[in-house]
Structures are given as C-alpha cells and as structure tokens.
CSV table of C-alpha atoms in Angstrom, one decimal:
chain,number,residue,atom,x,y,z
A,1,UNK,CA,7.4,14.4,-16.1
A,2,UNK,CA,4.9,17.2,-15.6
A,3,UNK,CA,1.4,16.5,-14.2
A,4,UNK,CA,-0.3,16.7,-17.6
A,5,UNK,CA,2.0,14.4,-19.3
A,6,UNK,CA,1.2,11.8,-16.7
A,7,UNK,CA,-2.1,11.9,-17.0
A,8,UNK,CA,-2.4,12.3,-20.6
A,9,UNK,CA,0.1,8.4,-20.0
A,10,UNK,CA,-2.2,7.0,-17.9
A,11,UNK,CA,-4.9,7.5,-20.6
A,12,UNK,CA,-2.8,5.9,-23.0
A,13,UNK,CA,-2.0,3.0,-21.2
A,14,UNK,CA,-6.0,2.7,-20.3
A,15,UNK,CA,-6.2,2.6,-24.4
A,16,UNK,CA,-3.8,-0.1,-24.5
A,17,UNK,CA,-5.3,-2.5,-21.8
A,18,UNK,CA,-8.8,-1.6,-23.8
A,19,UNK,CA,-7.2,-3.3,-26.4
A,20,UNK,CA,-5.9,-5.9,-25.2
A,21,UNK,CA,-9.4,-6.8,-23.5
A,22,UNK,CA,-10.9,-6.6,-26.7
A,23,UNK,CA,-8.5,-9.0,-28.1
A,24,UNK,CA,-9.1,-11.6,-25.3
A,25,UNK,CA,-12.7,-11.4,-26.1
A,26,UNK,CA,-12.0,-12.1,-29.4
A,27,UNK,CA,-9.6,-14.7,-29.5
A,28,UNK,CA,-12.2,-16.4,-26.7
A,29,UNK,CA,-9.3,-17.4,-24.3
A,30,UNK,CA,-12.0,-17.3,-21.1
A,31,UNK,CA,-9.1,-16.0,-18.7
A,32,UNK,CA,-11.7,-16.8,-15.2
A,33,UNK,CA,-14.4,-18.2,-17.3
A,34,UNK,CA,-16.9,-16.3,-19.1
A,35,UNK,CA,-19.4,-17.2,-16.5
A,36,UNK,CA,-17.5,-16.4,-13.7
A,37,UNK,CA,-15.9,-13.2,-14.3
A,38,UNK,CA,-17.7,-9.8,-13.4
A,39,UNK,CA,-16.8,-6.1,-13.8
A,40,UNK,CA,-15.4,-3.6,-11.0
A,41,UNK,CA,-18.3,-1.5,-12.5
A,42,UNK,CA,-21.3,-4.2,-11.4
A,43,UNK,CA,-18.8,-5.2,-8.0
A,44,UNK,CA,-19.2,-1.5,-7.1
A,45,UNK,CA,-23.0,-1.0,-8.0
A,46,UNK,CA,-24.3,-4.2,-7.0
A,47,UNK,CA,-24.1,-7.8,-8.2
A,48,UNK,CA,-23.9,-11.5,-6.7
A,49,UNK,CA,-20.3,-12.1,-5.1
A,50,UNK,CA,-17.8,-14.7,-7.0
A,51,UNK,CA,-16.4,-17.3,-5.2
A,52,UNK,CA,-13.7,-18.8,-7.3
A,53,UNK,CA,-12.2,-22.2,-5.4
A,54,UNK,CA,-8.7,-23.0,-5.2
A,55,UNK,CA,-9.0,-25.1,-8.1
A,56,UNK,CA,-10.6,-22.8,-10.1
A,57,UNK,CA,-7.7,-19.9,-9.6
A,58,UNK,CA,-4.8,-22.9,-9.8
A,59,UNK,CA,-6.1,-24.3,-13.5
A,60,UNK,CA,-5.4,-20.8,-15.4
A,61,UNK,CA,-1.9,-19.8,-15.6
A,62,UNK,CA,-2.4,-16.3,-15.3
A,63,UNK,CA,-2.2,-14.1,-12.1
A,64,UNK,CA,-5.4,-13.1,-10.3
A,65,UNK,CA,-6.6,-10.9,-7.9
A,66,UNK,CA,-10.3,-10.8,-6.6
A,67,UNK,CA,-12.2,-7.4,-6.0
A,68,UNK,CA,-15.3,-7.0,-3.9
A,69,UNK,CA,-17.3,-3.5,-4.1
A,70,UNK,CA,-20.1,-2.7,-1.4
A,71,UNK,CA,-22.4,-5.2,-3.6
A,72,UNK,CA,-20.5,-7.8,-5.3
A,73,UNK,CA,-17.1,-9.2,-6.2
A,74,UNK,CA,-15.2,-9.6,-9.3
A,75,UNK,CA,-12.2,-11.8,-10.2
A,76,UNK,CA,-9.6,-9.9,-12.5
A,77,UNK,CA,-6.1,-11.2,-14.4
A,78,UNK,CA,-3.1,-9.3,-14.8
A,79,UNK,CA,-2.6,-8.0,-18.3
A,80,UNK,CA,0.2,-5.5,-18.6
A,81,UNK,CA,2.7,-3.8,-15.8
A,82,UNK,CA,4.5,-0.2,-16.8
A,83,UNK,CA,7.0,1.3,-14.8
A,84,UNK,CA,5.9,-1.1,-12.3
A,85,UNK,CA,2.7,-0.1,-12.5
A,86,UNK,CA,0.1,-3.1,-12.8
A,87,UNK,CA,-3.0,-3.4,-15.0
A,88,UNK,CA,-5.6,-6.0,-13.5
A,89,UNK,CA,-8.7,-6.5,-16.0
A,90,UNK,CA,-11.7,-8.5,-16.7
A,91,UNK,CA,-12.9,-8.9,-20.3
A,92,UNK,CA,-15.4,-6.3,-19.9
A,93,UNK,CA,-13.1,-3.9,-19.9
A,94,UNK,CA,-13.0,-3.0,-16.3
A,95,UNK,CA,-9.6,-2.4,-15.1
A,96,UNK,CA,-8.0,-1.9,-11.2
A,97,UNK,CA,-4.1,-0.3,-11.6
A,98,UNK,CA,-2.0,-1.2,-8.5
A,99,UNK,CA,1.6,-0.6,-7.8
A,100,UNK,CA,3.3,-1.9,-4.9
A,101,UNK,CA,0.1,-3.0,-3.8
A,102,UNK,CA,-1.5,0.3,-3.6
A,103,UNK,CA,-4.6,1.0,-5.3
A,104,UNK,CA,-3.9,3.9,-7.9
A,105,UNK,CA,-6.1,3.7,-10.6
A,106,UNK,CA,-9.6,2.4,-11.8
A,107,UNK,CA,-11.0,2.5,-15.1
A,108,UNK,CA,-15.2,1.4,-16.3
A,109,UNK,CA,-16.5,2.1,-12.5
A,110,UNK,CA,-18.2,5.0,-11.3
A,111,UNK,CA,-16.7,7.1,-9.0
A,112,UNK,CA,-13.2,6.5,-11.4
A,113,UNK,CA,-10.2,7.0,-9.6
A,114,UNK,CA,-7.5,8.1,-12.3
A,115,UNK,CA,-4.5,8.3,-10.9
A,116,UNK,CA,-3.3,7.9,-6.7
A,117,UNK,CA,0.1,9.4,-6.1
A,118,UNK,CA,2.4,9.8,-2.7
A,119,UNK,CA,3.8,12.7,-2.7
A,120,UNK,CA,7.5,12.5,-0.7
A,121,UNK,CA,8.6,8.7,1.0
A,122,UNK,CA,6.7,6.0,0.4
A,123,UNK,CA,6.3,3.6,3.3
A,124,UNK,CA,4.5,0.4,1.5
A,125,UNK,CA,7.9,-0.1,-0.3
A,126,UNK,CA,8.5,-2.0,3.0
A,127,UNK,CA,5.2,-1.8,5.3
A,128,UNK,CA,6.4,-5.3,7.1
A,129,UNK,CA,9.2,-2.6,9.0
A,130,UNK,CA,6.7,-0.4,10.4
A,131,UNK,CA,7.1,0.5,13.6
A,132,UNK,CA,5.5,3.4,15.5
A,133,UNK,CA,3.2,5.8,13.2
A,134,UNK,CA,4.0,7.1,9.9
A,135,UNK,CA,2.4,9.6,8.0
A,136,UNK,CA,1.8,9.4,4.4
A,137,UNK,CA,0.7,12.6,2.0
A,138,UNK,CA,-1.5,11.1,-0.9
A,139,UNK,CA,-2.8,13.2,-3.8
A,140,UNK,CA,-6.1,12.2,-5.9
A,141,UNK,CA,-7.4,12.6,-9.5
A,142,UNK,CA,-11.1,11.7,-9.4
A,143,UNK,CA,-14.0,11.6,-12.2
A,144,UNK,CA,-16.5,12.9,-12.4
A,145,UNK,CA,-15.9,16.4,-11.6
A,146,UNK,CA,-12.6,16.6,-13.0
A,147,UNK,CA,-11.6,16.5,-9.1
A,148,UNK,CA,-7.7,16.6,-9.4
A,149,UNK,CA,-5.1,16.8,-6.7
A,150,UNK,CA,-7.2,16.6,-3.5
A,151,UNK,CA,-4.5,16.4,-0.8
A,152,UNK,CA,-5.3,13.3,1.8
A,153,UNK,CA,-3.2,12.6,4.8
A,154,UNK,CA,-3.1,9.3,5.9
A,155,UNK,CA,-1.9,8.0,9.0
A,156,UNK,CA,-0.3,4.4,8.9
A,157,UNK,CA,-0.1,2.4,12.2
A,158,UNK,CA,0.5,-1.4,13.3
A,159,UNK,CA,-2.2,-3.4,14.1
A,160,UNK,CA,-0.5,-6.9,15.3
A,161,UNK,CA,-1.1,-9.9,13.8
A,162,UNK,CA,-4.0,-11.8,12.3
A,163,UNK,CA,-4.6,-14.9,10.4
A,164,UNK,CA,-6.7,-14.5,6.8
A,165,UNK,CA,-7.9,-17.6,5.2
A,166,UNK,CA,-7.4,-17.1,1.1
A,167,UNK,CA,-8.7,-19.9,-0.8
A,168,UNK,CA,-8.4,-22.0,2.2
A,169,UNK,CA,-5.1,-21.7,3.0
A,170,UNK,CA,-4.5,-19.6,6.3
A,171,UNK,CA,-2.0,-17.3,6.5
A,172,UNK,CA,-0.6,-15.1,9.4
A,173,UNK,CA,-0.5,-11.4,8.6
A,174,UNK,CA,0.5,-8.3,9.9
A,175,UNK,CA,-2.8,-6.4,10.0
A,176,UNK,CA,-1.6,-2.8,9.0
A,177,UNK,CA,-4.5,0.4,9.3
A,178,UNK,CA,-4.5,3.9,7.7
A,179,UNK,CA,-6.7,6.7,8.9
A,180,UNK,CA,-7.1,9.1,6.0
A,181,UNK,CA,-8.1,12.5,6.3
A,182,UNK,CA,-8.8,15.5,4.1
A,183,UNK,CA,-11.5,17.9,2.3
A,184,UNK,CA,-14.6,16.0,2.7
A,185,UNK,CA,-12.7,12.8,3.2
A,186,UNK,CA,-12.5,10.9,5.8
A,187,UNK,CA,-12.2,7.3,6.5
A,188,UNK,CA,-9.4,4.3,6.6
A,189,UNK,CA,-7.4,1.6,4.9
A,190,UNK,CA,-6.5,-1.8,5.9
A,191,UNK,CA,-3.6,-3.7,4.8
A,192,UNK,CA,-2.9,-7.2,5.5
A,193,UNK,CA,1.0,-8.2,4.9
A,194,UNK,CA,3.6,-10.5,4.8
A,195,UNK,CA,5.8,-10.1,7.9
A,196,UNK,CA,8.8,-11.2,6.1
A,197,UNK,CA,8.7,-9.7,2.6
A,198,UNK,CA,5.8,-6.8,2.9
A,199,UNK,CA,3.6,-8.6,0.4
A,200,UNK,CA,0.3,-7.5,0.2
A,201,UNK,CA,-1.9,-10.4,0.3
A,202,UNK,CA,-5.1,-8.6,0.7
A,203,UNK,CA,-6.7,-4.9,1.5
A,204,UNK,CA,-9.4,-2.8,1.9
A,205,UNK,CA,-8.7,0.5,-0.2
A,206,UNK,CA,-10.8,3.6,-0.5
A,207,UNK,CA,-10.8,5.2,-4.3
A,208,UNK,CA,-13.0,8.4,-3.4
A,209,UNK,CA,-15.2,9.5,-0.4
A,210,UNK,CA,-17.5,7.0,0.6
A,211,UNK,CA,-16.2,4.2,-1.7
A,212,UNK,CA,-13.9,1.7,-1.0
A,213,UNK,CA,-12.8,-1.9,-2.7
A,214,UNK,CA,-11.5,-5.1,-1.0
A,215,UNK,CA,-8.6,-6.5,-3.4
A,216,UNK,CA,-7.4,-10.1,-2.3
A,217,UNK,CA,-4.3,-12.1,-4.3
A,218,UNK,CA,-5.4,-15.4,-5.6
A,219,UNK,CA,-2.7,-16.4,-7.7
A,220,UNK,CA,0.0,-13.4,-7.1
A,221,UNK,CA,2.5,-12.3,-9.8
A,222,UNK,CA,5.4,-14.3,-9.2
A,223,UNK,CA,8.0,-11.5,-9.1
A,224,UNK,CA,6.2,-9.6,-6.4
A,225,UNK,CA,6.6,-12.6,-4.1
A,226,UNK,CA,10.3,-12.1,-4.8
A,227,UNK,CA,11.4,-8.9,-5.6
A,228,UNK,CA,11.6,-8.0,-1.7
C-alpha cells in the first residue's frame, strides 16, 4: 500500500472511532465515568491528574490504559483494533493508536502525531530478547506543518530490571531505553516489559520534539497478554 493510501486509511479509521465516540456519548454508557475521564488534548496542555483505583478500572469490563501529558493524565478504553492496530479513546473524542505497544498515532491533541512507522525489523515484536544494542529506523507524520516522513534513529538498549507498582500491584520489569535522534529531534523512550512475554505494561513515548506521553495498562486487552 502506497504512502498516500495509508494515510488517507488512517483518516478513515480516525472517522470511524469519531463515530463510535459519538455514539458512546449518546447512548450514555459512561465507559470511566463521566467525571473521571479526561482528553489526551487537556493531559498534554494542562489539567489535574486522574487517579483511577483498582476498583475503579476492575468494575467496567472494558480495557484501559491511562495517559499522562506534561500536565495531567487521562484514562482511555479500547474501542476498535485494525490490522492490529489499536484505537484507545475517551468520549471526547481524543484518541492514542498503539500497536504492539508502540505509540503510532494520536488524534484531538496538539502537536498530532498521525502515523509512526519502522521502517525494516521491528524489535518490540519481542523486546523481552534484547540483548546488546539494537538500532531501530522510525519515520514520522506530524501536524501541524504537514511534517511527513522525518527519519528518527533510535537506539534500543537494556536497562536491567525494576519493579513498577500499577494500581498497587508490583510488578518486576525489564526497564528497556531508547535514545532517539534526528532533524531537530532529540531525546528518549522508556519501555517497561514483561521478561517473559514482552508485554508492555507501561512507557514513556515521545510523539514530536519536545513532547512526550506516559501510557500505563490498567486493565490490558486480554489477547495481548497471550498472543506471545
């Protein structure tokens, strides 16, 4: 599929989850609670955190995934997957798209990142293997300024271990960091994984220069916690 086409798809599917949002709001099914749920646009520019408890993310049966900006947090539920590709709203029409754990698209937040792609082998299909350094070519489409296939390098390399406390349950991962570089880019990644299946349970991921989101699995999709 040319480049065009796959953007002109990933516009589409935005469309869709639109809709579906819309829907939700309509049909008043409260997926996180009206009163707790918050955009990616107001996590980015500045808002109070949510702390959803244990409970909270347990009592609705959808999957959830928390994501904190420079000024706030925002809990989102999974509302459509494509190709693998995962759509993660809130009923504000806000939308993070991850696959394999990767950050590859935003929608409603400004800087929007439309579309993250690896160019070549793609090391998070098993980042729990890594050994050594890896290097990893990443290619962005970013608005505004119709910015489209800026070439980052990034650099993957093995931490050790760490324990991260999610909801209150303490889990030991393997703490995984990236060091990006490219044309007026410059910073890093973090990853923190399962050392037996490569899950990512929680990371730190940058979207454009100078802007970076925290994403951390609440209530995970059940078939990512198998699939490996």
């Amino acid at each position: 599929m040319s480049r065009s086409a796959l953007t002109a798809l990933n516009k589409a599917q935005r469309g869709i989850a639109a809709l579906l949002l819309i829907t939700l709001a309509l049909t008043g099914c409260g997926v996180v609670g009206r009163t707790s749920i918050k955009t990616m646009q107001l996590a980015v520019q500045g808002t109070p955190d949510v702390q959803p408890s244990a409970a909270e993310v347990a009592a609705k049966p959808y999957p959830q995934i928390k994501v904190s900006g420079p000024n706030g947090g925002a809990v989102l539920v999974l509302g459509n997957i494509d190709a693998g590709r995962q759509a993660w709203y809130s009923s504000e029409r806000s939308i993070v798209f991850l696959q394999d754990g990767l950050l590859v698209g935003t929608h409603g937040g400004t800087p929007e990142l439309q579309q993250m792609w690896i160019e070549g082998t793609n090391p998070f299909h098993a980042l729990h293997t890594l050994q050594g350094t890896v290097t990893v070519q990443r290619r962005y489409d970013l608005m505004p300024g119709y910015r489209y296939g800026i070439p980052v390098i990034g650099t993957l390399e093995r931490l050790g271990t760490e324990p991260v406390d999610i909801l209150g349950k303490v889990r030991t991962l393997v703490h995984v960091r990236e060091t990006l570089r490219g044309t007026q880019w410059k910073g890093e990644n973090h990853y923190w994984v399962d050392p037996a299946s490569g899950f990512i349970w929680k990371s730190q991921q940058m979207i454009a220069p100078g802007t970076r989101l925290e994403i951390t699995q609440l209530k995970p999709y059940s078939l990512d916690l198998q699939r490996r």
